[in-house]
C-alpha cells in the first residue's frame, strides 16, 4: 500500500535512526535526522573501534532495502567460538549448521556508512543539534545549545525517537499517566581493549572466530576488525576481589592479564595501557510501555528496549523493529494510528523476551560455566541436537540464525530446560548419557510437551 508523503523527524543518527531514515525515504517521506553529536564521518577515530555482531535479523532488515551485500563488504563472518580456557589448547565450537555465521562489524564504520547511505537516499542530517523537549500531541521538537539557552522549535507530522537507552523522547513520554518504565543496571561493567594486527597486517588470532576467555565472574571476548586488529571487551564486576575497583595501577593490570589471560601475554602492554585509557561503562536493561503516542510519536531501537549485550542482539532487535514497522506501513498505508498500535503490540513481547534471554546469558556466562551439572546438560543437548536436528534447535540458533519471534525462542527454550531437568534426574546420568535410554527419554518428553 502506498503512503501519502509525511514530514518526519528522527531523533538520533545511530544505527537504528540511520536505517529507519533509509526505509522512510524509500517510502517517499521527507526525513530530517537530528543528533546531538557532531557528524561521526568528520571525527578522526584513533583507529580503534567497538565492534558488533550482526546476525540474521539484522541482515534481513538490510536486505529489504538492498544493503546486505554493501555492508557485508565491511564485515567478517565468524562461524565458531574459540574458547580460551587456561591450561588447555584453544578449542572451537561451531555456532550452527554449515554456512551459519555471525558477522563482526565495526560500529563506527557501519554507522558512517549508514549515514552516507541515508544521505544518498535523500535524508537531511542536522548534527550538533540536541533535542531537549518534545510536544507529543503536536509533534514538535525543541533543540538548542543547553537546557537553559534559547530553543528552536520544529513542527513535524511524525517523530521517531531513536535516541538510545537514555532517550529524551521517552523521557517526555514517561511523564504521562500509566506509562510503565523500569531500568536495571547489572553489577558488571565493561571496557574496550585492543589487540593490534601483526606487522604485516594479518590477525594475531583466528580471524573467523568469536574469541572467549571465560573466567567465572569475569570474561574477555575479542572480535576481529578488517584492519587486522581485534577489539576486545573485558567484562568485570565493578566491585569485589577481582574487579575494576581492585585494579588500580598499570602494574596491577599487567599482573591481572598475565594471571588470567596468559595466551595474550604478547599484548599485555597494549591491554594494560588501554585499561587506563578507555572508560569503564555500565550495562542496563530498560523496559517501557507504551512505545507510541497517538499517530505522532514512536520509539524505535534502544530508546524502547535497551538490553544487556550478552546475546549480541541489541542492534539486531532495533533493525527488526524497523522491518516490522515497514511491513505494517505496507499493510496499513496512511493509517498511522493502526501502524503504531500494531507495532508496539507485536514488538513489546519480543523485546521483553530478548531482554530476558540476554540477562540469562549473562547469568549463565558469569556463574554457570564452571558448574559440572550445567556443563553436562549442555553436552547432552548438543549430542541430542546432532542426532535430531529437526527436533532440538538450540535457543542460541533460534535467536541468532532464525527470524522467528524472540518470544517463541524463549518459550521453546523454557520447554527444553524443563525436559533437561527431568533428564538430569535419571540415575547415573553423569557417567552414562550417550545412551538409547536418554535419547528415548528426551523423545518421549518432547512428545508430551
Ligand atoms: P544508539 O546507538 O544509542 O544511538 C542513539 C543516537 O541518538 C546517538 O547518536 C545519540 O547521539 C543520539 N541522541 C541521544 N540523545 C539525543 C538527543 N536528546 N538529541 C539528539 N540526538 C540524541 N547489538 C548487537 O546487535 N550485536 C552486538 O554484538 C552488540 N554488542 C554490544 C556490545 C556492547 C558492549 C553494548 C553496550 C551494546 C551492544 N549491542 C550489540 C547493542 C547495540 O549497540 C545497540 O542496541 C544499538 O547501538 C542501538 O542503536 P540505537 O540507534 O537505538 O541507539
CSV table of C-alpha atoms and ligand atoms in Angstrom, one decimal:
chain,number,residue,atom,x,y,z
A,1,UNK,CA,0.0,0.0,0.0
A,2,UNK,CA,1.4,3.4,-0.8
A,3,UNK,CA,1.6,6.2,1.7
A,4,UNK,CA,1.0,9.9,1.5
A,5,UNK,CA,4.4,11.7,2.0
A,6,UNK,CA,4.8,13.0,5.5
A,7,UNK,CA,7.3,15.3,7.1
A,8,UNK,CA,9.1,13.2,9.5
A,9,UNK,CA,11.8,13.8,12.2
A,10,UNK,CA,14.1,11.1,13.5
A,11,UNK,CA,15.9,11.9,16.7
A,12,UNK,CA,19.2,10.1,16.8
A,13,UNK,CA,21.6,9.2,13.9
A,14,UNK,CA,22.8,6.0,15.5
A,15,UNK,CA,22.5,2.6,13.7
A,16,UNK,CA,18.7,2.5,14.2
A,17,UNK,CA,18.0,6.1,13.3
A,18,UNK,CA,20.0,6.0,10.1
A,19,UNK,CA,18.5,2.7,8.9
A,20,UNK,CA,15.0,4.0,9.6
A,21,UNK,CA,15.8,7.1,7.6
A,22,UNK,CA,16.6,4.9,4.6
A,23,UNK,CA,13.4,3.0,4.9
A,24,UNK,CA,11.2,6.1,5.2
A,25,UNK,CA,12.9,7.8,2.3
A,26,UNK,CA,12.2,4.7,0.2
A,27,UNK,CA,8.5,5.3,1.1
A,28,UNK,CA,8.7,8.8,-0.2
A,29,UNK,CA,8.6,10.7,3.1
A,30,UNK,CA,10.6,13.8,3.8
A,31,UNK,CA,13.1,12.9,6.6
A,32,UNK,CA,15.3,15.0,8.9
A,33,UNK,CA,17.6,13.3,11.4
A,34,UNK,CA,18.7,15.2,14.4
A,35,UNK,CA,21.7,14.3,16.5
A,36,UNK,CA,23.3,15.9,19.5
A,37,UNK,CA,26.7,14.6,18.4
A,38,UNK,CA,28.9,16.0,15.6
A,39,UNK,CA,28.9,14.1,12.3
A,40,UNK,CA,30.9,11.0,13.1
A,41,UNK,CA,32.2,11.0,9.5
A,42,UNK,CA,34.2,14.1,10.3
A,43,UNK,CA,35.6,12.8,13.6
A,44,UNK,CA,39.1,11.3,13.5
A,45,UNK,CA,38.9,7.9,15.1
A,46,UNK,CA,42.1,6.8,16.8
A,47,UNK,CA,42.0,3.7,14.6
A,48,UNK,CA,40.2,1.7,17.3
A,49,UNK,CA,36.6,0.9,17.2
A,50,UNK,CA,34.0,-1.0,19.1
A,51,UNK,CA,32.5,-3.8,17.1
A,52,UNK,CA,29.2,-5.6,17.0
A,53,UNK,CA,27.9,-8.9,15.9
A,54,UNK,CA,25.3,-8.8,13.1
A,55,UNK,CA,23.1,-11.8,12.7
A,56,UNK,CA,20.1,-13.0,10.6
A,57,UNK,CA,17.6,-10.4,11.8
A,58,UNK,CA,19.9,-7.5,11.1
A,59,UNK,CA,20.8,-8.9,7.7
A,60,UNK,CA,17.1,-9.4,6.8
A,61,UNK,CA,16.4,-5.7,7.6
A,62,UNK,CA,19.3,-4.5,5.5
A,63,UNK,CA,18.4,-6.9,2.6
A,64,UNK,CA,15.0,-5.4,2.4
A,65,UNK,CA,16.4,-2.1,1.3
A,66,UNK,CA,19.1,-3.6,-0.8
A,67,UNK,CA,22.1,-3.1,1.5
A,68,UNK,CA,23.1,-6.5,2.7
A,69,UNK,CA,25.9,-7.0,0.2
A,70,UNK,CA,27.3,-3.5,0.6
A,71,UNK,CA,27.5,-3.9,4.4
A,72,UNK,CA,28.9,-7.5,4.1
A,73,UNK,CA,31.9,-5.9,2.4
A,74,UNK,CA,32.9,-4.3,5.7
A,75,UNK,CA,32.1,-7.3,7.9
A,76,UNK,CA,33.9,-10.5,8.8
A,77,UNK,CA,32.0,-13.8,9.2
A,78,UNK,CA,32.5,-15.7,12.4
A,79,UNK,CA,31.3,-19.3,12.2
A,80,UNK,CA,32.6,-20.5,15.6
A,81,UNK,CA,33.5,-19.6,19.2
A,82,UNK,CA,37.2,-20.0,20.1
A,83,UNK,CA,37.3,-20.9,23.8
A,84,UNK,CA,40.5,-20.0,25.6
A,85,UNK,CA,40.5,-22.0,28.8
A,86,UNK,CA,43.6,-21.9,31.0
A,87,UNK,CA,45.9,-25.0,30.8
A,88,UNK,CA,44.2,-26.3,27.7
A,89,UNK,CA,44.8,-25.6,24.0
A,90,UNK,CA,42.2,-23.3,22.3
A,91,UNK,CA,39.2,-25.2,21.2
A,92,UNK,CA,36.5,-24.3,18.8
A,93,UNK,CA,32.7,-24.7,18.9
A,94,UNK,CA,30.8,-24.3,15.7
A,95,UNK,CA,27.9,-21.8,16.1
A,96,UNK,CA,25.4,-23.6,14.0
A,97,UNK,CA,25.0,-25.5,10.8
A,98,UNK,CA,27.3,-25.3,7.8
A,99,UNK,CA,27.2,-21.8,6.4
A,100,UNK,CA,25.7,-20.2,9.6
A,101,UNK,CA,27.8,-17.3,11.0
A,102,UNK,CA,27.5,-14.1,12.9
A,103,UNK,CA,29.4,-11.1,11.4
A,104,UNK,CA,31.8,-8.9,13.2
A,105,UNK,CA,31.4,-5.3,12.1
A,106,UNK,CA,32.9,-2.0,13.4
A,107,UNK,CA,30.2,0.2,14.9
A,108,UNK,CA,31.9,3.4,13.7
A,109,UNK,CA,32.5,2.2,10.1
A,110,UNK,CA,28.9,0.8,10.0
A,111,UNK,CA,27.4,4.0,11.4
A,112,UNK,CA,29.3,6.2,9.0
A,113,UNK,CA,28.3,4.0,6.0
A,114,UNK,CA,24.6,4.0,7.1
A,115,UNK,CA,24.6,7.9,7.4
A,116,UNK,CA,26.2,8.1,3.9
A,117,UNK,CA,23.5,5.8,2.5
A,118,UNK,CA,20.7,7.7,4.3
A,119,UNK,CA,22.0,10.9,2.8
A,120,UNK,CA,22.3,9.3,-0.6
A,121,UNK,CA,18.6,8.3,-0.2
A,122,UNK,CA,17.8,11.9,0.4
A,123,UNK,CA,17.6,12.2,4.2
A,124,UNK,CA,18.8,15.5,5.8
A,125,UNK,CA,21.0,15.3,8.8
A,126,UNK,CA,21.3,18.0,11.4
A,127,UNK,CA,24.3,17.3,13.7
A,128,UNK,CA,25.2,19.1,16.9
A,129,UNK,CA,21.5,19.7,17.5
A,130,UNK,CA,20.3,18.2,20.7
A,131,UNK,CA,16.6,17.7,21.3
A,132,UNK,CA,15.7,19.0,24.7
A,133,UNK,CA,11.9,18.7,24.6
A,134,UNK,CA,9.1,17.2,22.6
A,135,UNK,CA,5.5,18.3,22.4
A,136,UNK,CA,3.9,14.9,21.8
A,137,UNK,CA,0.4,15.7,20.6
A,138,UNK,CA,1.6,18.4,18.2
A,139,UNK,CA,4.8,16.5,17.1
A,140,UNK,CA,7.0,19.5,17.8
A,141,UNK,CA,10.6,19.3,18.9
A,142,UNK,CA,12.8,21.8,20.6
A,143,UNK,CA,16.6,22.0,20.1
A,144,UNK,CA,19.3,24.2,21.5
A,145,UNK,CA,22.8,24.6,22.9
A,146,UNK,CA,21.8,24.0,26.5
A,147,UNK,CA,18.7,23.3,28.6
A,148,UNK,CA,18.6,26.9,29.5
A,149,UNK,CA,19.5,28.5,26.2
A,150,UNK,CA,17.0,29.7,23.6
A,151,UNK,CA,15.4,26.8,21.8
A,152,UNK,CA,14.5,26.4,18.2
A,153,UNK,CA,11.0,24.9,17.5
A,154,UNK,CA,10.3,22.5,14.6
A,155,UNK,CA,7.0,21.1,13.7
A,156,UNK,CA,6.6,17.6,12.0
A,157,UNK,CA,3.9,15.2,11.1
A,158,UNK,CA,5.6,12.3,12.9
A,159,UNK,CA,8.5,11.9,15.2
A,160,UNK,CA,10.6,8.8,15.8
A,161,UNK,CA,12.7,8.6,18.9
A,162,UNK,CA,15.8,6.6,18.0
A,163,UNK,CA,17.9,8.4,20.7
A,164,UNK,CA,19.1,5.4,22.6
A,165,UNK,CA,18.9,3.9,26.1
A,166,UNK,CA,18.7,7.3,27.8
A,167,UNK,CA,16.2,8.7,25.3
A,168,UNK,CA,14.9,12.3,25.7
A,169,UNK,CA,11.8,11.5,23.7
A,170,UNK,CA,11.0,8.6,26.0
A,171,UNK,CA,11.7,10.9,29.0
A,172,UNK,CA,8.9,13.1,27.8
A,173,UNK,CA,6.5,10.1,27.4
A,174,UNK,CA,7.4,9.0,30.9
A,175,UNK,CA,5.6,12.0,32.4
A,176,UNK,CA,2.3,10.6,31.1
A,177,UNK,CA,0.0,8.7,33.4
A,178,UNK,CA,0.1,4.9,33.1
A,179,UNK,CA,3.5,4.9,31.3
A,180,UNK,CA,5.4,1.9,32.6
A,181,UNK,CA,9.2,2.2,33.0
A,182,UNK,CA,12.0,0.2,34.6
A,183,UNK,CA,15.7,0.3,34.5
A,184,UNK,CA,18.1,-2.3,35.9
A,185,UNK,CA,21.9,-2.0,35.9
A,186,UNK,CA,24.0,-5.1,36.4
A,187,UNK,CA,26.9,-5.1,38.7
A,188,UNK,CA,29.4,-5.9,35.9
A,189,UNK,CA,30.9,-3.2,33.8
A,190,UNK,CA,32.8,-3.4,30.5
A,191,UNK,CA,35.9,-1.9,28.9
A,192,UNK,CA,37.0,-1.9,25.3
A,193,UNK,CA,40.7,-3.0,24.7
A,194,UNK,CA,42.6,-3.7,21.5
A,195,UNK,CA,44.9,-6.4,20.2
A,196,UNK,CA,46.7,-4.8,17.3
A,197,UNK,CA,47.4,-6.5,14.0
A,198,UNK,CA,50.6,-8.3,13.2
A,199,UNK,CA,53.2,-6.1,11.5
A,200,UNK,CA,52.2,-7.5,8.1
A,201,UNK,CA,48.5,-6.5,8.8
A,202,UNK,CA,47.3,-10.1,9.5
A,203,UNK,CA,45.2,-11.1,12.5
A,204,UNK,CA,47.0,-12.5,15.6
A,205,UNK,CA,44.2,-14.9,16.5
A,206,UNK,CA,41.9,-16.9,14.2
A,207,UNK,CA,40.1,-14.3,12.2
A,208,UNK,CA,36.8,-16.2,11.7
A,209,UNK,CA,36.2,-16.9,15.4
A,210,UNK,CA,34.5,-15.1,18.2
A,211,UNK,CA,37.1,-15.4,20.9
A,212,UNK,CA,36.1,-16.0,24.6
A,213,UNK,CA,38.2,-16.3,27.7
A,214,UNK,CA,35.6,-17.4,30.3
A,215,UNK,CA,36.9,-16.8,33.8
A,216,UNK,CA,33.9,-17.4,36.1
A,217,UNK,CA,32.9,-14.0,37.4
A,218,UNK,CA,34.6,-12.2,34.5
A,219,UNK,CA,35.5,-12.8,30.9
A,220,UNK,CA,37.3,-11.3,28.0
A,221,UNK,CA,35.9,-11.5,24.4
A,222,UNK,CA,37.5,-10.5,21.1
A,223,UNK,CA,36.1,-9.9,17.6
A,224,UNK,CA,38.2,-9.2,14.5
A,225,UNK,CA,38.3,-5.9,12.6
A,226,UNK,CA,39.0,-5.7,8.9
A,227,UNK,CA,42.3,-3.9,9.6
A,228,UNK,CA,43.8,-7.0,11.3
A,229,UNK,CA,43.2,-5.8,14.8
A,230,UNK,CA,40.8,-7.3,17.4
A,231,UNK,CA,38.5,-5.3,19.6
A,232,UNK,CA,38.3,-7.0,23.0
A,233,UNK,CA,35.7,-6.3,25.6
A,234,UNK,CA,36.6,-7.1,29.2
A,235,UNK,CA,33.5,-7.8,31.4
A,236,UNK,CA,34.4,-7.4,35.0
A,237,UNK,CA,32.5,-6.7,38.3
A,238,UNK,CA,32.6,-3.1,39.4
A,239,UNK,CA,33.5,-4.0,42.9
A,240,UNK,CA,35.0,-7.1,44.7
A,241,UNK,CA,38.1,-9.1,44.9
A,242,UNK,CA,38.9,-9.1,41.2
A,243,UNK,CA,37.2,-6.0,39.8
A,244,UNK,CA,37.6,-2.7,38.1
A,245,UNK,CA,37.9,-1.2,41.6
A,246,UNK,CA,40.7,-3.6,42.6
A,247,UNK,CA,42.9,-2.9,39.6
A,248,UNK,CA,44.4,0.5,40.4
A,249,UNK,CA,47.7,0.7,38.6
A,250,UNK,CA,49.2,-0.4,35.2
A,251,UNK,CA,51.3,-2.9,37.0
A,252,UNK,CA,48.2,-4.4,38.6
A,253,UNK,CA,46.6,-4.5,35.2
A,254,UNK,CA,49.7,-6.3,33.8
A,255,UNK,CA,49.6,-8.8,36.6
A,256,UNK,CA,45.8,-9.3,36.0
A,257,UNK,CA,46.3,-10.1,32.3
A,258,UNK,CA,49.3,-12.3,32.9
A,259,UNK,CA,47.5,-14.3,35.6
A,260,UNK,CA,44.2,-14.8,33.8
A,261,UNK,CA,44.9,-14.5,30.1
A,262,UNK,CA,48.3,-16.0,29.5
A,263,UNK,CA,47.9,-16.5,25.8
A,264,UNK,CA,47.6,-12.8,25.1
A,265,UNK,CA,50.8,-12.1,27.0
A,266,UNK,CA,52.4,-10.6,23.9
A,267,UNK,CA,49.8,-7.8,24.0
A,268,UNK,CA,49.8,-7.2,27.7
A,269,UNK,CA,51.5,-3.8,27.4
A,270,UNK,CA,48.8,-2.6,25.0
A,271,UNK,CA,46.0,-4.1,27.0
A,272,UNK,CA,47.3,-2.6,30.3
A,273,UNK,CA,47.6,0.8,28.8
A,274,UNK,CA,44.1,0.6,27.2
A,275,UNK,CA,42.8,-0.4,30.6
A,276,UNK,CA,43.5,3.1,31.9
A,277,UNK,CA,43.0,5.0,28.7
A,278,UNK,CA,39.5,3.7,28.0
A,279,UNK,CA,36.4,4.3,30.1
A,280,UNK,CA,34.6,1.7,32.1
A,281,UNK,CA,30.9,1.5,31.1
A,282,UNK,CA,27.8,0.2,32.7
A,283,UNK,CA,25.1,-2.1,31.2
A,284,UNK,CA,21.4,-1.6,31.7
A,285,UNK,CA,18.1,-3.3,30.8
A,286,UNK,CA,15.5,-0.7,30.2
A,287,UNK,CA,11.8,-1.6,29.6
A,288,UNK,CA,8.9,0.7,29.0
A,289,UNK,CA,5.4,0.8,27.6
A,290,UNK,CA,3.7,2.2,25.6
A,291,UNK,CA,6.2,2.9,22.9
A,292,UNK,CA,4.0,5.3,20.8
A,293,UNK,CA,1.9,8.4,21.3
A,294,UNK,CA,-1.2,8.5,19.1
A,295,UNK,CA,-0.2,8.6,15.4
A,296,UNK,CA,2.5,11.2,16.2
A,297,UNK,CA,5.5,9.7,18.1
A,298,UNK,CA,7.1,6.2,18.2
A,299,UNK,CA,10.2,4.9,20.0
A,300,UNK,CA,12.4,2.5,18.0
A,301,UNK,CA,15.6,0.6,19.0
A,302,UNK,CA,17.3,1.1,22.3
A,303,UNK,CA,15.0,4.0,23.3
A,304,UNK,CA,12.2,1.4,23.5
A,305,UNK,CA,14.2,-1.6,24.8
A,306,UNK,CA,17.8,-1.4,25.9
A,307,UNK,CA,19.2,-4.8,26.8
A,308,UNK,CA,22.5,-6.2,28.2
A,309,UNK,CA,24.8,-7.2,25.3
A,310,UNK,CA,25.3,-10.9,26.1
A,311,UNK,CA,23.3,-12.2,23.2
A,312,UNK,CA,24.7,-9.7,20.7
A,313,UNK,CA,21.1,-8.7,19.7
A,314,UNK,CA,20.5,-5.1,20.7
A,315,UNK,CA,21.1,-3.6,17.2
A,316,UNK,CA,19.6,-6.7,15.5
A,317,UNK,CA,16.4,-6.2,17.6
A,318,UNK,CA,16.4,-2.5,16.7
A,319,UNK,CA,16.8,-3.3,13.0
A,320,UNK,CA,14.0,-5.9,13.3
A,321,UNK,CA,11.7,-3.1,14.8
A,322,UNK,CA,12.2,-1.2,11.5
A,323,UNK,CA,11.5,-4.3,9.4
A,324,UNK,CA,8.2,-4.9,11.3
A,325,UNK,CA,7.2,-1.2,11.0
A,326,UNK,CA,7.8,-1.3,7.3
A,327,UNK,CA,5.5,-4.4,6.9
A,328,UNK,CA,2.8,-2.5,8.9
A,329,UNK,CA,3.3,0.6,6.7
A,330,UNK,CA,2.8,-1.6,3.7
A,331,UNK,CA,-0.4,-3.2,5.2
A,332,UNK,CA,-2.0,-0.1,6.6
A,333,UNK,CA,-0.9,2.8,4.3
A,334,UNK,CA,-1.8,6.2,5.9
A,335,UNK,CA,-3.4,4.7,9.0
A,336,UNK,CA,-0.5,5.6,11.3
A,337,UNK,CA,-2.6,5.1,14.5
A,338,UNK,CA,-3.0,1.4,13.5
A,339,UNK,CA,0.6,1.1,12.3
A,340,UNK,CA,1.9,2.4,15.7
A,341,UNK,CA,-0.6,0.4,17.7
A,342,UNK,CA,0.2,-2.9,16.0
A,343,UNK,CA,3.9,-2.1,16.0
A,344,UNK,CA,4.1,-1.8,19.8
A,345,UNK,CA,1.8,-4.8,20.3
A,346,UNK,CA,3.9,-7.0,18.1
A,347,UNK,CA,7.3,-5.9,19.3
A,348,UNK,CA,6.9,-5.5,23.0
A,349,UNK,CA,6.7,-9.2,23.9
A,350,UNK,CA,9.6,-9.9,21.7
A,351,UNK,CA,11.7,-7.1,23.1
A,352,UNK,CA,10.9,-8.4,26.6
A,353,UNK,CA,11.9,-11.9,25.5
A,354,UNK,CA,15.3,-10.9,24.1
A,355,UNK,CA,15.9,-8.8,27.3
A,356,UNK,CA,15.2,-11.9,29.4
A,357,UNK,CA,17.4,-14.2,27.2
A,358,UNK,CA,20.2,-11.6,27.2
A,359,UNK,CA,20.1,-11.4,31.0
A,360,UNK,CA,20.0,-15.2,31.4
A,361,UNK,CA,23.1,-15.4,29.2
A,362,UNK,CA,24.8,-13.0,31.5
A,363,UNK,CA,24.0,-15.2,34.5
A,364,UNK,CA,25.0,-18.3,32.5
A,365,UNK,CA,28.3,-16.9,31.5
A,366,UNK,CA,29.2,-15.5,34.9
A,367,UNK,CA,28.1,-18.2,37.2
A,368,UNK,CA,27.3,-21.4,35.4
A,369,UNK,CA,30.2,-22.1,33.1
A,370,UNK,CA,32.1,-23.8,35.8
A,371,UNK,CA,29.1,-25.8,37.1
A,372,UNK,CA,29.5,-29.5,36.2
A,373,UNK,CA,25.7,-30.1,36.0
A,374,UNK,CA,25.3,-27.2,33.7
A,375,UNK,CA,28.2,-28.4,31.5
A,376,UNK,CA,26.7,-31.9,31.4
A,377,UNK,CA,23.4,-30.5,30.4
A,378,UNK,CA,25.0,-28.6,27.5
A,379,UNK,CA,26.8,-31.8,26.4
A,380,UNK,CA,23.6,-33.8,26.4
A,381,UNK,CA,21.7,-31.1,24.5
A,382,UNK,CA,24.5,-30.9,21.9
A,383,UNK,CA,24.6,-34.6,21.5
A,384,UNK,CA,20.8,-34.9,21.1
A,385,UNK,CA,20.5,-32.0,18.8
A,386,UNK,CA,23.2,-33.5,16.5
A,387,UNK,CA,21.2,-36.7,16.4
A,388,UNK,CA,17.8,-35.0,15.9
A,389,UNK,CA,18.5,-31.6,14.3
A,390,UNK,CA,14.8,-31.2,13.4
A,391,UNK,CA,13.6,-31.9,17.0
A,392,UNK,CA,16.1,-29.8,19.0
A,393,UNK,CA,17.2,-26.5,17.7
A,394,UNK,CA,19.2,-24.8,20.5
A,395,UNK,CA,17.9,-21.4,21.7
A,396,UNK,CA,21.0,-19.7,20.5
A,397,UNK,CA,20.3,-20.8,17.0
A,398,UNK,CA,16.6,-19.8,17.3
A,399,UNK,CA,17.7,-16.3,18.3
A,400,UNK,CA,20.7,-15.8,16.1
A,401,UNK,CA,20.1,-17.8,12.9
A,402,UNK,CA,16.3,-17.5,12.6
A,403,UNK,CA,13.8,-14.8,12.1
A,404,UNK,CA,11.1,-16.4,14.2
A,405,UNK,CA,9.9,-14.2,17.1
A,406,UNK,CA,12.2,-13.9,20.1
A,407,UNK,CA,9.2,-14.8,22.3
A,408,UNK,CA,8.9,-18.1,20.6
A,409,UNK,CA,12.6,-18.8,21.2
A,410,UNK,CA,12.2,-18.0,24.8
A,411,UNK,CA,9.1,-20.2,25.2
A,412,UNK,CA,10.7,-23.2,23.4
A,413,UNK,CA,13.9,-22.7,25.4
A,414,UNK,CA,11.9,-22.9,28.6
A,415,UNK,CA,10.3,-26.2,27.5
A,416,UNK,CA,13.8,-27.6,26.6
A,417,UNK,CA,15.0,-26.5,30.0
A,418,UNK,CA,12.3,-28.4,31.8
A,419,UNK,CA,13.0,-31.5,29.7
A,420,UNK,CA,16.6,-31.4,30.6
A,421,UNK,CA,15.7,-31.0,34.3
A,422,UNK,CA,13.9,-34.4,34.0
A,423,UNK,CA,16.8,-36.0,32.1
A,424,UNK,CA,19.4,-34.9,34.7
A,425,UNK,CA,17.3,-36.7,37.4
A,426,UNK,CA,18.0,-40.1,35.6
A,427,UNK,CA,20.2,-42.5,37.6
A,428,UNK,CA,23.9,-42.5,36.7
A,429,UNK,CA,23.4,-39.7,34.2
A,430,UNK,CA,26.8,-38.2,35.0
A,431,UNK,CA,28.6,-41.3,33.6
A,432,UNK,CA,26.1,-42.7,31.1
A,433,UNK,CA,24.4,-40.2,29.0
A,434,UNK,CA,25.2,-41.1,25.4
A,435,UNK,CA,22.6,-43.9,25.5
A,436,UNK,CA,19.4,-45.0,23.8
A,437,UNK,CA,17.6,-44.7,27.1
A,438,UNK,CA,18.5,-41.0,27.4
A,439,UNK,CA,17.6,-40.4,23.7
A,440,UNK,CA,14.2,-42.1,24.2
A,441,UNK,CA,13.6,-40.2,27.4
A,442,UNK,CA,14.1,-36.9,25.6
A,443,UNK,CA,12.0,-38.0,22.6
A,444,UNK,CA,9.2,-39.1,25.0
A,445,UNK,CA,9.3,-35.8,26.8
A,446,UNK,CA,9.3,-33.9,23.6
A,447,UNK,CA,6.2,-35.8,22.5
A,448,UNK,CA,4.5,-34.8,25.7
A,449,UNK,CA,5.3,-31.1,25.6
B,1,LIG,P1,22.3,4.5,19.9
B,1,LIG,O1,23.3,3.7,19.1
B,1,LIG,O2,22.5,4.7,21.3
B,1,LIG,O3,22.1,5.9,19.1
B,1,LIG,C1,21.4,6.9,19.7
B,1,LIG,C2,21.7,8.2,19.0
B,1,LIG,O4,20.9,9.3,19.5
B,1,LIG,C3,23.2,8.7,19.2
B,1,LIG,O5,23.7,9.0,18.0
B,1,LIG,C4,23.0,9.9,20.1
B,1,LIG,O6,24.0,10.9,20.0
B,1,LIG,C5,21.6,10.4,19.7
B,1,LIG,N1,20.9,11.2,20.7
B,1,LIG,C6,20.7,10.8,22.0
B,1,LIG,N2,20.0,11.7,22.7
B,1,LIG,C7,19.8,12.7,21.8
B,1,LIG,C8,19.1,14.0,21.9
B,1,LIG,N3,18.5,14.4,23.0
B,1,LIG,N4,19.0,14.7,20.8
B,1,LIG,C9,19.6,14.3,19.6
B,1,LIG,N5,20.3,13.2,19.5
B,1,LIG,C10,20.4,12.4,20.6
B,1,LIG,N6,24.0,-5.2,19.5
B,1,LIG,C11,24.1,-6.2,18.5
B,1,LIG,O7,23.1,-6.4,17.8
B,1,LIG,N7,25.2,-7.0,18.4
B,1,LIG,C12,26.2,-6.9,19.3
B,1,LIG,O8,27.2,-7.6,19.2
B,1,LIG,C13,26.2,-5.9,20.3
B,1,LIG,N8,27.2,-5.7,21.1
B,1,LIG,C14,27.1,-4.7,22.1
B,1,LIG,C15,28.2,-4.6,23.0
B,1,LIG,C16,28.1,-3.6,24.0
B,1,LIG,C17,29.2,-3.5,25.0
B,1,LIG,C18,27.0,-2.8,24.0
B,1,LIG,C19,26.9,-1.7,25.1
B,1,LIG,C20,25.9,-2.9,23.2
B,1,LIG,C21,26.0,-3.9,22.2
B,1,LIG,N9,24.9,-4.0,21.2
B,1,LIG,C22,25.0,-5.0,20.3
B,1,LIG,C23,23.7,-3.2,21.3
B,1,LIG,C24,23.8,-2.0,20.3
B,1,LIG,O9,25.0,-1.3,20.5
B,1,LIG,C25,22.6,-1.1,20.5
B,1,LIG,O10,21.4,-1.9,20.5
B,1,LIG,C26,22.4,-0.2,19.3
B,1,LIG,O11,23.6,0.6,19.2
B,1,LIG,C27,21.2,0.7,19.5
B,1,LIG,O12,21.1,1.6,18.4
B,1,LIG,P2,20.2,2.9,18.6
B,1,LIG,O13,20.4,3.6,17.3
B,1,LIG,O14,18.9,2.5,19.0
B,1,LIG,O15,20.9,3.8,19.8
